[in-house]
Coordinates of C-alpha atoms in Angstrom, one line a residue:
M1 CA 117.9 73.5 96.2
N2 CA 116.9 75.8 99.3
V3 CA 120.2 78.2 100.7
Q4 CA 121.6 75.6 102.8
E5 CA 122.1 73.2 99.9
R6 CA 123.5 75.3 98.1
F7 CA 125.8 76.7 101.2
A8 CA 126.7 73.3 101.7
E9 CA 127.8 73.3 97.8
V10 CA 129.5 76.9 98.0
F11 CA 131.4 76.7 100.7
G12 CA 131.6 72.6 101.2
R13 CA 130.2 72.4 104.6
A14 CA 126.8 73.0 105.9
P15 CA 125.6 75.8 107.9
E16 CA 125.2 76.7 111.1
G17 CA 122.1 78.5 110.6
V18 CA 119.6 80.7 108.2
W19 CA 118.4 84.3 109.0
R20 CA 116.0 86.5 107.3
A21 CA 114.9 90.4 107.0
P22 CA 111.7 91.8 105.3
G23 CA 112.0 94.2 103.5
R24 CA 109.6 96.9 104.2
I25 CA 106.8 99.5 102.8
N26 CA 106.1 102.9 104.3
L27 CA 102.5 103.6 104.9
I28 CA 103.6 107.0 105.7
G29 CA 106.3 109.7 106.3
E30 CA 108.3 110.0 103.6
H31 CA 111.6 111.8 104.3
T32 CA 110.6 112.2 107.6
D33 CA 113.6 109.4 109.4
Y34 CA 116.0 111.5 108.7
N35 CA 114.4 114.8 110.5
D36 CA 113.7 113.2 113.7
G37 CA 110.4 113.0 112.7
F38 CA 107.8 109.8 112.2
V39 CA 107.2 107.2 109.9
L40 CA 105.0 104.1 109.9
P41 CA 106.4 101.3 108.1
F42 CA 105.2 97.5 107.9
A43 CA 107.3 94.3 106.9
L44 CA 107.0 92.6 103.8
P45 CA 106.4 89.3 103.4
M46 CA 109.3 89.4 100.9
G47 CA 112.9 89.9 102.2
V48 CA 116.4 88.8 102.2
S49 CA 117.3 85.2 103.5
V50 CA 121.5 84.5 104.7
A51 CA 122.8 81.3 105.6
A52 CA 126.3 81.6 108.0
A53 CA 128.9 79.7 109.6
R54 CA 132.0 81.0 111.7
R55 CA 135.6 81.1 110.7
D56 CA 137.9 81.0 113.0
D57 CA 140.7 82.5 110.9
G58 CA 138.9 86.4 111.2
V59 CA 138.0 86.5 107.5
L60 CA 134.6 87.3 105.9
E61 CA 133.6 85.6 102.7
V62 CA 130.2 86.0 101.1
R63 CA 128.2 85.4 98.2
S64 CA 125.3 86.1 96.6
L65 CA 122.7 83.8 94.7
Q66 CA 121.5 87.4 92.6
A67 CA 124.5 88.9 91.9
G68 CA 126.0 86.2 90.5
G69 CA 130.2 86.7 90.3
E70 CA 132.2 85.5 92.6
T71 CA 133.0 85.2 95.9
V72 CA 133.9 87.6 98.0
R73 CA 137.0 87.3 100.5
V74 CA 138.2 89.9 102.8
P75 CA 139.8 90.3 106.3
V76 CA 136.7 91.3 109.2
T77 CA 139.6 94.2 110.2
G78 CA 139.8 96.0 106.8
G79 CA 140.5 96.3 103.3
P80 CA 139.0 97.5 100.2
V81 CA 135.4 96.0 99.3
S82 CA 132.3 97.4 96.5
G83 CA 129.2 97.2 95.2
W84 CA 126.3 94.8 97.3
A85 CA 129.4 93.3 99.3
T86 CA 129.6 96.6 100.9
Y87 CA 126.9 95.7 103.7
P88 CA 127.5 92.3 104.8
V89 CA 131.1 93.0 105.2
G90 CA 129.9 97.0 106.8
M91 CA 127.4 95.5 108.7
A92 CA 130.7 92.9 109.8
R93 CA 132.9 95.3 110.3
V94 CA 130.8 97.2 112.6
L95 CA 129.5 94.4 114.6
R96 CA 133.8 94.0 114.7
E97 CA 133.5 96.2 118.1
H98 CA 131.2 94.4 120.1
G99 CA 133.1 90.5 119.8
V100 CA 131.8 89.6 116.3
G101 CA 134.9 87.4 113.8
G102 CA 134.9 85.8 111.0
A103 CA 132.1 84.2 109.0
S104 CA 130.8 82.6 105.4
L105 CA 127.6 84.0 104.5
L106 CA 125.5 83.7 101.1
V107 CA 122.4 86.0 100.3
D108 CA 119.7 84.8 98.9
S109 CA 117.0 87.2 98.3
D110 CA 113.3 87.6 96.3
L111 CA 113.1 91.0 97.3
P112 CA 113.4 93.1 94.1
Q113 CA 116.4 95.2 93.8
G114 CA 115.3 99.0 92.9
A115 CA 112.2 98.5 93.4
G116 CA 112.5 101.2 97.0
L117 CA 111.4 98.1 99.3
S118 CA 114.1 98.6 101.4
S119 CA 116.8 95.1 100.0
S120 CA 119.2 97.1 101.2
A121 CA 118.4 97.3 104.6
A122 CA 117.2 94.1 104.5
L123 CA 120.6 92.5 104.3
L124 CA 122.2 94.3 107.0
C125 CA 119.5 92.8 109.1
A126 CA 119.6 89.5 108.0
T127 CA 124.0 89.8 108.7
G128 CA 123.8 91.0 111.6
L129 CA 121.1 88.5 112.9
S130 CA 123.3 85.8 111.8
L131 CA 126.1 86.9 113.4
C132 CA 125.2 88.4 116.5
D133 CA 123.5 84.9 116.9
L134 CA 126.7 82.9 115.2
Y135 CA 129.0 84.7 118.1
G136 CA 126.4 84.9 121.0
V137 CA 126.2 88.4 121.0
E138 CA 123.5 90.5 122.1
I139 CA 122.4 93.7 121.0
E140 CA 118.5 94.8 121.8
R141 CA 116.6 95.1 118.5
P142 CA 116.4 98.9 119.1
E143 CA 120.1 99.0 118.6
L144 CA 120.6 97.1 116.3
A145 CA 119.1 98.9 113.5
R146 CA 121.3 102.3 115.3
L147 CA 124.0 99.5 114.4
A148 CA 122.9 98.4 110.5
Q149 CA 122.3 102.2 109.8
R150 CA 125.8 103.3 111.1
A151 CA 127.0 100.7 108.7
E152 CA 125.2 102.0 105.8
R153 CA 126.1 105.6 106.3
D154 CA 130.5 104.8 106.7
F155 CA 130.7 101.6 104.6
A156 CA 128.1 102.1 101.9
G157 CA 128.3 105.5 102.0
V158 CA 124.6 106.0 101.8
P159 CA 123.3 108.8 104.0
S160 CA 120.1 106.9 105.8
G161 CA 117.6 107.3 108.7
L162 CA 116.0 105.3 110.9
M163 CA 113.3 103.7 109.2
D164 CA 114.2 101.6 107.3
P165 CA 116.3 98.5 109.9
S166 CA 114.1 99.4 112.2
A167 CA 111.4 98.1 110.3
S168 CA 112.7 95.4 109.2
L169 CA 114.0 94.2 112.8
L170 CA 110.7 95.5 115.1
A171 CA 108.2 95.0 112.9
T172 CA 105.5 92.2 113.2
A173 CA 102.9 90.6 111.5
G174 CA 99.4 92.2 111.1
H175 CA 100.9 95.6 112.3
A176 CA 102.2 99.1 111.1
L177 CA 105.2 100.3 113.3
M178 CA 105.3 103.5 114.5
L179 CA 109.0 104.4 114.8
D180 CA 109.7 108.3 116.4
C181 CA 113.2 108.4 114.7
R182 CA 114.2 111.0 117.3
S183 CA 114.1 109.0 120.8
G184 CA 113.8 105.2 118.9
L185 CA 110.9 104.6 120.2
S186 CA 108.3 102.4 118.5
S187 CA 104.3 101.0 118.9
R188 CA 102.4 98.4 117.3
V189 CA 99.5 100.2 115.6
P190 CA 97.0 97.1 114.0
F191 CA 96.8 97.5 110.4
A192 CA 95.1 94.4 108.3
P193 CA 93.6 95.9 105.5
E194 CA 92.3 92.5 104.3
E195 CA 89.4 92.6 107.8
A196 CA 88.5 96.4 106.5
G197 CA 87.7 95.0 102.9
L198 CA 90.4 96.7 101.7
T199 CA 93.4 96.0 99.4
L200 CA 96.9 97.7 98.8
L201 CA 99.0 97.1 96.1
A202 CA 102.7 97.4 96.0
I203 CA 103.0 98.5 92.7
D204 CA 107.1 98.1 91.4
T205 CA 107.1 101.0 88.2
R206 CA 109.7 99.0 87.3
A207 CA 112.2 102.2 87.0
G208 CA 115.0 101.4 89.4
H209 CA 116.8 104.0 91.5
T210 CA 119.8 103.9 93.7
L211 CA 120.1 106.0 96.5
A212 CA 123.8 106.2 96.5
D213 CA 122.9 108.5 92.8
G214 CA 123.3 112.4 94.8
G215 CA 119.6 112.8 95.0
Y216 CA 118.5 111.7 98.1
A217 CA 121.8 113.2 100.0
R218 CA 121.4 116.7 98.2
R219 CA 118.4 116.2 100.3
R220 CA 119.0 115.3 103.2
A221 CA 121.4 118.4 103.0
E222 CA 118.8 120.9 101.9
C223 CA 116.9 119.6 105.2
E224 CA 119.6 120.0 107.3
E225 CA 120.9 124.0 105.9
A226 CA 116.8 125.1 106.1
A227 CA 117.1 124.0 110.3
G228 CA 119.7 125.6 110.6
L229 CA 118.5 128.4 109.2
L230 CA 115.5 128.3 111.2
G231 CA 117.6 127.7 115.0
V232 CA 116.1 123.7 115.2
A233 CA 118.1 120.9 115.8
A234 CA 115.7 119.0 113.1
L235 CA 113.2 120.1 111.3
R236 CA 111.0 117.7 114.0
D237 CA 111.4 121.0 116.1
V238 CA 109.4 123.2 113.9
K239 CA 106.1 124.1 115.2
D240 CA 104.7 127.5 113.1
L241 CA 105.0 126.4 109.8
A242 CA 104.0 130.0 108.6
G243 CA 106.3 132.0 110.5
A244 CA 109.1 129.2 109.7
L245 CA 108.5 130.0 105.2
G246 CA 108.3 133.3 105.7
S247 CA 111.7 133.6 107.6
L248 CA 113.5 131.6 104.7
R249 CA 114.1 133.1 101.6
D250 CA 115.4 129.9 99.6
P251 CA 111.8 128.6 97.8
V252 CA 113.6 125.0 97.9
L253 CA 114.2 125.4 100.9
R254 CA 110.5 127.0 102.1
R255 CA 109.4 123.3 99.8
R256 CA 111.6 121.2 101.7
V257 CA 110.2 122.5 104.8
Q258 CA 106.8 122.3 103.7
H259 CA 106.5 118.9 102.9
V260 CA 108.6 117.4 106.5
V261 CA 106.2 119.9 108.9
T262 CA 102.8 118.5 107.0
E263 CA 104.2 115.4 106.0
N264 CA 104.6 114.4 109.9
H265 CA 100.6 115.7 110.6
R266 CA 99.9 112.4 108.3
V267 CA 101.6 110.6 110.0
E268 CA 100.1 111.4 113.5
A269 CA 97.0 112.1 111.6
A270 CA 97.4 108.0 109.6
V271 CA 98.5 106.4 113.1
G272 CA 94.5 107.9 114.5
L273 CA 92.9 106.7 111.6
L274 CA 94.0 103.6 112.5
R275 CA 93.5 102.8 116.1
A276 CA 89.9 104.5 115.6
G277 CA 89.6 101.2 112.7
A278 CA 88.8 103.4 110.1
A279 CA 91.7 102.5 107.4
A280 CA 89.8 103.0 104.7
E281 CA 89.8 107.1 105.4
L282 CA 94.1 106.3 104.7
G283 CA 93.3 107.1 100.9
A284 CA 93.6 110.6 101.2
L285 CA 96.2 111.1 103.5
L286 CA 98.3 108.9 100.7
T287 CA 97.0 111.2 97.8
A288 CA 98.5 113.9 100.3
S289 CA 101.9 113.1 100.9
H290 CA 102.1 111.5 97.6
L291 CA 101.3 115.4 96.1
S292 CA 103.7 116.8 98.5
L293 CA 106.6 114.7 97.9
R294 CA 106.2 115.5 93.8
D295 CA 105.1 119.1 94.0
Q296 CA 107.2 120.4 97.5
F297 CA 110.3 117.7 98.2
E298 CA 110.2 116.5 94.8
V299 CA 111.5 113.4 94.5
S300 CA 109.2 111.7 92.4
W301 CA 109.0 110.6 88.7
P302 CA 106.4 110.0 85.7
Q303 CA 105.7 106.5 86.3
A304 CA 104.8 107.3 90.3
D305 CA 102.6 110.1 89.0
A306 CA 100.6 107.8 86.3
V307 CA 100.2 105.2 89.2
V308 CA 98.2 107.4 91.4
D309 CA 96.3 109.7 89.0
A310 CA 95.5 105.7 86.9
A311 CA 94.3 104.3 90.4
T312 CA 92.0 107.5 91.5
R313 CA 90.8 107.5 88.9
A314 CA 89.7 104.1 88.8
G315 CA 88.1 104.6 92.3
A316 CA 90.8 103.9 94.7
R317 CA 91.0 105.3 98.0
G318 CA 94.5 107.0 97.2
G319 CA 97.8 106.3 96.8
R320 CA 101.8 107.4 97.0
M321 CA 105.0 107.0 96.2
V322 CA 107.1 104.8 99.0
G323 CA 111.0 105.0 99.5
G324 CA 113.0 107.7 98.8
G325 CA 112.0 108.9 95.5
F326 CA 113.9 108.6 91.8
G327 CA 112.2 106.0 90.9
G328 CA 110.7 102.7 93.1
S329 CA 107.6 101.8 93.8
V330 CA 104.2 103.2 94.8
I331 CA 101.1 101.4 97.3
V332 CA 97.3 102.2 96.6
L333 CA 94.2 101.4 98.6
T334 CA 91.4 100.1 97.1
A335 CA 88.7 98.7 97.9
A336 CA 88.9 94.8 97.7
D337 CA 86.0 94.8 95.2
R338 CA 87.9 97.4 93.2
A339 CA 91.3 95.7 92.8
E340 CA 91.2 93.8 89.8
R341 CA 89.9 97.2 88.0
T342 CA 92.6 99.1 89.9
R343 CA 95.1 97.4 88.8
A344 CA 93.8 97.1 85.2
A345 CA 93.7 101.1 85.1
V346 CA 97.5 101.5 85.9
E347 CA 99.0 98.4 83.6
E348 CA 96.7 100.1 80.3
A349 CA 98.5 104.0 81.4
F350 CA 101.6 101.6 81.4
A351 CA 101.0 100.9 77.8
A352 CA 99.6 104.0 76.6
R353 CA 102.7 105.5 77.3
G354 CA 104.8 102.6 76.2
W355 CA 106.7 101.9 79.6
A356 CA 107.2 98.8 80.3
A357 CA 104.8 97.0 82.8
P358 CA 104.7 97.1 85.8
A359 CA 105.1 94.6 88.9
F360 CA 102.9 94.2 91.4
L361 CA 103.8 92.9 95.1
A362 CA 101.5 91.5 97.7
A363 CA 101.7 94.1 101.0
T364 CA 100.4 92.2 103.6
P365 CA 102.1 93.3 107.3
S366 CA 104.1 90.6 108.2
Q367 CA 106.9 89.4 110.3
G368 CA 110.6 91.2 111.4
A369 CA 114.0 89.7 111.1
H370 CA 113.7 85.7 113.1
R371 CA 116.1 83.2 112.7
L372 CA 114.8 80.3 110.1
A373 CA 116.9 77.2 110.7

């Protein structure tokens, strides 16, 4: 039974449409987005679908096929809400300022939650597209991404950056999205690994994470503190890294600054390689990013480190953790003819440590958010 049929079963009427927004993988550029820096994500084939229909009573009713439980019903004007429903309800309340009213929403997803693949942004963006279409509200996609960011910040309590909703809304198949998180300007960068004889493996380590548990917020606060001490608006503005590190007394802040500044350089280098048709050379940048996230930003976790180590020992070109950290997924770039060997090496590393087997996901640059039906 598809999501349209389930909608009719749950709400007793047909939906007016179905909208889908993908999850994302960030090829490189981690924890740079809220520092006004550069990121290079792409959309995944997996995502979140929302079947929706208008209501004329100002009520939001939302239900998830994955979360189970009862339908959540709240006025669009306000009222308490918790858990996963915070995301669609928060998006609706932000869009209320633009003329959106009540709606029935049924959520379906084939995107693993807790894998660091931005299921929350996919839910926000699918909800936002559905409500805008239902009510004839025209919002340019870069602005809709900022509204989704605001909804996650104000209603879910996660001080997230602009990357995730931008990737979900703006990405195109066969490309990564070079995004300047200060200006919001973006450009498409060709990225089709298979055409270069490469495979990009996305590996869910099964170490779940949540960005609302404090670690992510602490890193952001540390970056803001460092920027204030350095007299810049954001760490993106640090031009003299050696001078900046020499002026900071706190070793933790020095490590945070070093990661952000060098990671922005890695993004720009990656874009240059892709535009030059040298995707095979990305591996060293990916591994350098992982080591920086592990040692300077301190957001990696044991399973992620084991994946990168096992994969590179098996001949992969490089790899790194993706997402906010503290759990989630890893990407590994390998020659296509070494992909199975790399996968086996990672599985063996997990088995040797007694960890649950990792999951291997499709990581093909895919279409951004769109209406299905």
